[in-house]
Coordinates of N, CA and C in Angstrom, one line a residue:
X1 N -96.7 170.8 13.1 CA -96.0 169.5 13.9 C -95.9 168.3 13.5
X2 N -94.5 167.9 13.6 CA -94.1 166.5 13.7 C -94.3 165.6 15.0
X3 N -95.2 164.5 14.8 CA -96.0 163.7 15.9 C -94.8 162.8 15.9
X4 N -93.6 162.7 17.1 CA -92.6 161.3 17.5 C -93.0 160.8 18.2
X5 N -93.9 160.9 19.2 CA -94.3 160.2 20.4 C -95.2 160.4 20.9
X6 N -96.4 159.1 20.7 CA -97.5 159.0 20.4 C -97.7 158.2 22.3
X7 N -98.9 158.9 22.9 CA -99.5 158.1 23.8 C -100.4 157.7 23.9
X8 N -100.7 156.7 24.2 CA -102.1 155.7 24.0 C -102.9 155.3 25.7
X9 N -103.6 156.1 26.0 CA -104.1 155.6 27.2 C -105.2 154.7 27.0
X10 N -105.3 153.3 28.1 CA -105.9 152.7 27.5 C -106.5 152.2 29.4
X11 N -107.9 151.8 29.3 CA -108.8 151.2 30.2 C -108.7 149.8 30.3
X12 N -109.8 149.6 30.9 CA -109.9 148.0 31.1 C -111.4 147.5 30.4
X13 N -111.5 148.6 29.9 CA -112.8 148.4 28.7 C -113.0 147.7 27.9
X14 N -113.4 147.0 27.3 CA -113.3 146.1 26.1 C -113.2 146.4 24.7
X15 N -113.5 147.8 24.8 CA -112.8 149.0 23.4 C -111.4 149.0 23.5
X16 N -111.2 149.0 24.6 CA -109.5 149.3 24.6 C -108.8 149.0 23.7
X17 N -108.3 147.8 22.9 CA -108.2 147.2 22.4 C -108.0 147.8 21.1
X18 N -109.4 148.3 20.9 CA -109.6 149.8 19.6 C -109.1 150.5 19.7
X19 N -109.2 151.2 20.9 CA -108.0 151.8 21.0 C -106.7 151.9 20.4
X20 N -105.8 151.1 21.3 CA -104.9 150.6 21.3 C -104.1 149.9 19.6
X21 N -105.4 149.1 19.3 CA -105.4 149.8 17.7 C -105.1 150.5 16.9
X22 N -105.9 151.6 16.9 CA -105.7 152.9 16.2 C -104.5 153.6 16.5
X23 N -104.2 153.4 17.8 CA -103.0 154.1 18.1 C -101.4 153.4 17.3
X24 N -101.8 152.2 17.6 CA -100.8 151.7 16.9 C -100.7 151.6 15.3
X25 N -101.4 151.8 14.5 CA -101.9 152.1 13.2 C -101.2 153.7 12.7
X26 N -101.7 154.2 13.9 CA -101.1 156.0 13.6 C -99.8 155.8 14.0
X27 N -99.2 155.4 15.0 CA -97.7 155.4 15.2 C -97.0 154.8 14.1
X28 N -97.6 153.8 13.4 CA -96.7 153.1 12.2 C -96.4 154.1 11.2
X29 N -97.9 154.4 11.0 CA -97.7 155.6 9.9 C -96.7 157.1 9.9
X30 N -96.7 157.2 10.8 CA -95.8 158.0 11.6 C -94.7 157.9 11.8
X31 N -93.6 156.8 12.2 CA -92.7 156.2 12.3 C -92.5 156.9 13.5
X32 N -93.4 156.4 14.7 CA -93.4 157.1 16.2 C -93.1 156.4 17.0
X33 N -92.5 156.8 18.4 CA -92.6 156.1 19.3 C -94.0 156.0 20.4
X34 N -94.2 154.6 20.4 CA -95.4 154.7 20.8 C -95.4 154.1 22.5
X35 N -95.9 155.0 23.2 CA -96.1 154.4 25.0 C -97.6 154.3 25.4
X36 N -97.8 153.3 26.2 CA -99.2 152.9 26.4 C -99.3 153.7 28.2
X37 N -100.5 154.0 28.4 CA -100.5 154.4 30.0 C -101.9 153.9 30.6
X38 N -102.3 153.3 31.4 CA -103.5 152.6 32.1 C -102.9 153.4 33.5
X39 N -104.5 153.9 34.2 CA -104.5 154.5 35.6 C -105.1 153.6 36.3
X40 N -105.0 153.2 37.3 CA -105.5 152.2 38.4 C -106.0 153.3 39.6
X41 N -107.4 153.8 39.2 CA -108.2 154.6 39.9 C -108.3 154.4 41.1
X42 N -107.8 154.8 42.1 CA -107.9 153.6 43.3 C -108.2 155.4 44.5
X43 N -109.0 156.2 43.8 CA -109.4 157.4 44.3 C -110.8 156.4 44.8
X44 N -111.6 157.7 45.9 CA -112.7 157.5 46.4 C -113.2 156.1 46.6
X45 N -112.0 155.2 47.0 CA -112.6 153.8 47.0 C -114.1 153.2 48.0
X46 N -115.2 153.0 47.9 CA -116.4 152.1 48.6 C -115.9 151.2 48.4
X47 N -116.0 150.1 50.0 CA -116.1 148.9 49.8 C -117.6 148.6 51.1
X48 N -117.6 147.1 50.7 CA -119.3 146.3 51.5 C -119.1 146.2 52.3
X49 N -117.4 146.2 53.2 CA -117.2 145.6 54.1 C -116.4 144.5 54.1
X50 N -116.5 143.9 52.8 CA -115.8 142.4 53.1 C -114.7 142.9 52.5
X51 N -114.0 143.7 52.0 CA -112.7 144.1 52.3 C -112.4 145.3 52.2
X52 N -111.3 145.8 52.6 CA -110.4 147.3 53.2 C -110.6 147.7 52.0
X53 N -110.9 149.1 51.7 CA -109.5 149.9 51.0 C -108.9 149.6 50.8
X54 N -107.9 149.4 51.0 CA -106.5 149.0 50.9 C -106.5 147.5 50.0
X55 N -107.0 146.5 50.8 CA -107.0 145.3 49.9 C -107.9 145.5 48.0
X56 N -108.6 146.3 48.3 CA -109.8 147.0 46.7 C -108.5 147.5 46.2
X57 N -107.5 148.5 46.6 CA -106.9 149.4 46.0 C -105.8 147.9 45.4
X58 N -105.4 147.2 46.0 CA -104.6 146.2 45.2 C -104.7 145.5 44.3
X59 N -106.5 145.4 44.5 CA -107.3 144.4 43.3 C -106.9 145.1 42.5
X60 N -107.4 146.3 42.4 CA -107.7 147.1 41.2 C -105.9 147.7 40.7
X61 N -105.0 147.8 41.1 CA -103.9 147.8 40.5 C -103.4 146.8 39.6
X62 N -103.8 145.2 40.4 CA -103.8 144.1 39.5 C -104.5 144.0 38.6
X63 N -105.6 144.2 38.9 CA -106.3 144.5 37.4 C -106.0 145.3 36.3
X64 N -105.6 146.5 36.5 CA -104.9 147.5 36.2 C -104.0 146.6 34.9
X65 N -102.9 146.5 35.8 CA -101.6 145.7 35.2 C -102.2 144.2 33.7
X66 N -103.0 143.9 34.2 CA -102.9 142.4 33.8 C -104.4 143.1 32.9
X67 N -104.8 143.7 32.6 CA -105.7 144.4 31.5 C -104.7 144.8 30.6
X68 N -103.8 145.5 31.3 CA -102.7 146.0 30.0 C -102.1 145.3 29.3
X69 N -101.5 144.3 30.4 CA -100.6 143.1 29.6 C -101.4 142.5 28.6
X70 N -102.2 142.0 28.8 CA -103.7 141.4 27.5 C -103.6 142.1 26.3
X71 N -103.3 143.5 26.3 CA -103.6 144.5 24.9 C -102.4 145.0 24.8
X72 N -101.6 144.5 25.4 CA -100.3 144.8 24.5 C -99.4 143.2 24.0
X73 N -100.4 142.1 24.8 CA -99.3 140.7 24.0 C -100.7 141.0 22.6
X74 N -102.1 141.1 22.7 CA -103.1 141.0 21.8 C -102.9 142.3 20.6
X75 N -102.3 143.1 20.6 CA -102.3 144.2 19.9 C -101.0 144.4 19.4
X76 N -100.0 144.6 20.4 CA -98.5 145.3 19.7 C -97.4 143.9 19.5
X77 N -97.8 142.9 19.9 CA -97.1 141.9 20.0 C -95.5 141.6 20.1
X78 N -95.0 142.1 19.0 CA -93.2 142.3 18.6 C -93.4 143.8 18.7
X79 N -94.0 144.8 18.5 CA -93.9 145.7 18.6 C -92.8 146.3 19.7
X80 N -92.4 147.3 19.7 CA -91.4 147.9 20.7 C -92.5 148.9 21.2
X81 N -92.6 149.2 22.3 CA -93.9 150.2 23.2 C -93.2 150.5 24.7
X82 N -93.5 151.7 25.1 CA -93.0 151.6 26.6 C -94.2 151.7 27.0
X83 N -94.0 151.1 28.0 CA -95.3 151.1 29.0 C -95.2 151.5 30.7
X84 N -96.7 152.2 31.0 CA -96.6 153.1 32.2 C -98.0 152.5 32.8
X85 N -97.6 152.1 34.3 CA -99.5 151.6 34.8 C -99.1 152.4 35.9
X86 N -99.7 153.6 36.2 CA -99.8 154.7 37.2 C -101.1 154.3 38.1
X87 N -101.0 155.3 39.7 CA -102.3 155.2 40.0 C -102.8 156.6 40.3
X88 N -104.0 157.0 40.6 CA -104.6 158.3 40.9 C -106.0 158.2 40.0
X89 N -106.1 159.8 39.7 CA -107.4 160.4 39.3 C -106.9 160.3 36.9
X90 N -107.9 159.8 36.9 CA -107.1 159.2 35.3 C -106.8 160.1 34.4
X91 N -107.6 161.4 34.8 CA -107.0 162.4 33.2 C -106.1 163.2 34.2
X92 N -105.9 163.3 35.1 CA -104.7 163.8 35.9 C -103.2 163.1 35.6
X93 N -103.6 161.6 35.5 CA -102.4 160.8 35.5 C -101.9 160.8 34.1
X94 N -102.9 160.7 32.8 CA -102.5 161.0 31.7 C -101.7 162.1 31.2
X95 N -102.8 163.1 32.2 CA -101.6 164.3 31.1 C -100.3 164.4 32.1
X96 N -100.0 163.9 33.4 CA -98.7 163.7 33.9 C -97.8 163.0 33.3
X97 N -98.4 161.8 33.1 CA -97.4 161.0 32.0 C -97.1 161.8 30.3
X98 N -97.9 162.3 30.0 CA -97.7 162.6 28.7 C -96.6 164.0 28.8
X99 N -96.9 164.8 29.8 CA -95.8 165.8 29.9 C -94.2 165.1 30.4
X100 N -94.0 163.9 31.5 CA -93.0 163.1 31.4 C -92.7 162.8 30.7
X101 N -93.2 161.8 29.6 CA -92.5 161.2 28.5 C -92.3 162.3 27.3
X102 N -93.0 163.5 27.8 CA -92.9 164.6 26.5 C -93.5 163.8 25.2
X103 N -95.0 163.3 25.4 CA -95.6 163.1 23.9 C -96.2 163.8 23.6
X104 N -96.1 164.0 21.9 CA -96.3 165.1 21.2 C -98.4 164.6 20.5
X105 N -98.7 163.8 21.1 CA -99.9 163.6 21.1 C -100.3 162.3 22.0
X106 N -101.8 162.5 22.4 CA -102.5 161.5 23.0 C -103.5 161.3 21.9
X107 N -103.6 159.6 22.8 CA -104.6 158.7 22.2 C -105.5 158.1 23.1
X108 N -106.9 158.4 23.0 CA -107.6 157.8 23.8 C -109.0 157.4 23.3
X109 N -110.2 156.5 24.2 CA -111.0 156.3 23.3 C -112.3 156.9 24.2
X110 N -113.7 157.1 23.7 CA -114.3 158.0 24.1 C -115.6 157.1 24.0
X111 N -116.4 156.8 24.9 CA -117.8 155.6 24.7 C -119.1 156.6 24.9
X112 N -119.6 155.9 23.7 CA -121.2 156.4 23.6 C -122.0 156.6 24.4
X113 N -121.7 157.1 25.8 CA -122.7 157.0 26.7 C -123.1 158.5 26.4
X114 N -124.3 158.7 27.2 CA -125.0 159.7 27.1 C -126.0 160.1 28.7
X115 N -126.7 160.7 28.1 CA -127.9 161.1 29.2 C -127.3 160.9 30.7
X116 N -127.8 161.0 31.8 CA -127.6 161.0 33.0 C -125.9 160.6 33.8
X117 N -125.7 159.5 33.2 CA -124.5 158.8 33.2 C -123.3 159.4 32.8
X118 N -123.4 160.4 32.1 CA -122.3 161.4 31.5 C -121.9 162.4 32.5
X119 N -123.1 163.3 32.5 CA -123.3 164.0 33.3 C -122.9 164.4 34.4
X120 N -123.3 163.1 35.1 CA -122.8 163.0 36.9 C -121.4 162.2 37.0
X121 N -121.2 161.5 36.5 CA -119.8 160.7 36.3 C -118.8 161.6 35.5
X122 N -119.2 162.4 34.9 CA -118.3 162.8 33.8 C -117.0 162.0 33.1
X123 N -116.6 162.6 32.3 CA -115.7 161.6 31.3 C -114.4 162.1 31.3
X124 N -113.3 160.9 31.2 CA -111.9 161.3 31.5 C -111.4 162.0 30.1
X125 N -111.9 161.6 29.2 CA -111.4 161.9 27.3 C -111.7 163.4 28.1
X126 N -113.2 163.8 28.1 CA -113.6 164.8 28.2 C -112.8 166.0 29.0
X127 N -112.1 165.6 29.8 CA -111.2 166.2 31.0 C -109.4 166.4 30.5
X128 N -109.6 165.2 29.9 CA -108.2 165.4 29.0 C -108.1 166.3 27.8
X129 N -109.6 166.4 27.3 CA -109.1 167.3 25.9 C -109.7 168.7 26.1
X130 N -109.6 168.7 27.1 CA -110.1 170.2 27.8 C -108.7 171.2 28.3
X131 N -108.1 169.9 28.8 CA -106.6 170.5 29.6 C -105.7 170.3 29.0
X132 N -105.6 169.3 28.0 CA -104.3 168.9 27.4 C -103.7 170.2 26.9
X133 N -102.6 170.2 27.0 CA -101.9 171.3 26.2 C -100.8 170.5 24.7
X134 N -101.2 169.3 24.6 CA -101.1 168.7 23.4 C -102.5 168.1 22.4
X135 N -102.1 167.8 20.9 CA -103.3 167.4 20.4 C -103.8 166.2 20.9
X136 N -104.8 166.1 21.0 CA -105.6 164.8 21.3 C -106.7 164.3 20.5
X137 N -106.3 163.0 20.2 CA -106.9 161.9 19.1 C -107.8 161.2 19.7
X138 N -109.2 160.9 19.7 CA -110.3 160.4 20.3 C -110.8 159.6 19.2
X139 N -110.7 158.2 19.8 CA -111.1 156.9 19.1 C -112.7 156.5 19.7
X140 N -113.3 156.9 19.0 CA -115.3 156.8 19.6 C -115.2 155.2 19.6
X141 N -115.6 154.5 20.5 CA -116.2 153.6 20.5 C -117.6 153.1 20.8
X142 N -118.1 152.2 20.3 CA -119.4 151.6 20.9 C -119.0 150.3 22.0
X143 N -120.0 150.2 22.8 CA -120.2 148.8 23.5 C -121.1 148.0 23.5

């Protein structure tokens, strides 16, 4: 299989730059098109009453856009990259964007989490890995 379209999924975690850098390196080695997707997870919003769920969703969307812009500026600089900022459940949105953009491979990070938080919260990377119809390249990061 020839990988000509690489989709890099990033979040707002500090490790997202590491994931983006690995994706850029692979993209350059393969002379591939690169796209970056960030997902504002606005599902199941709980607020403390100080802000409404709609206001919280707006804040999350804004933060997601700003985080992606920072990573694009720091990592990709003058490299051409397609950008997606979407909303919804991250694993589903990542796979939808991959299909719509016709990605050949997905790149995303996996945090070194273990124990109860991993069991209760699940892992976007794990869900993508289990349900993706295209190869997934996982970048292990430690925070």
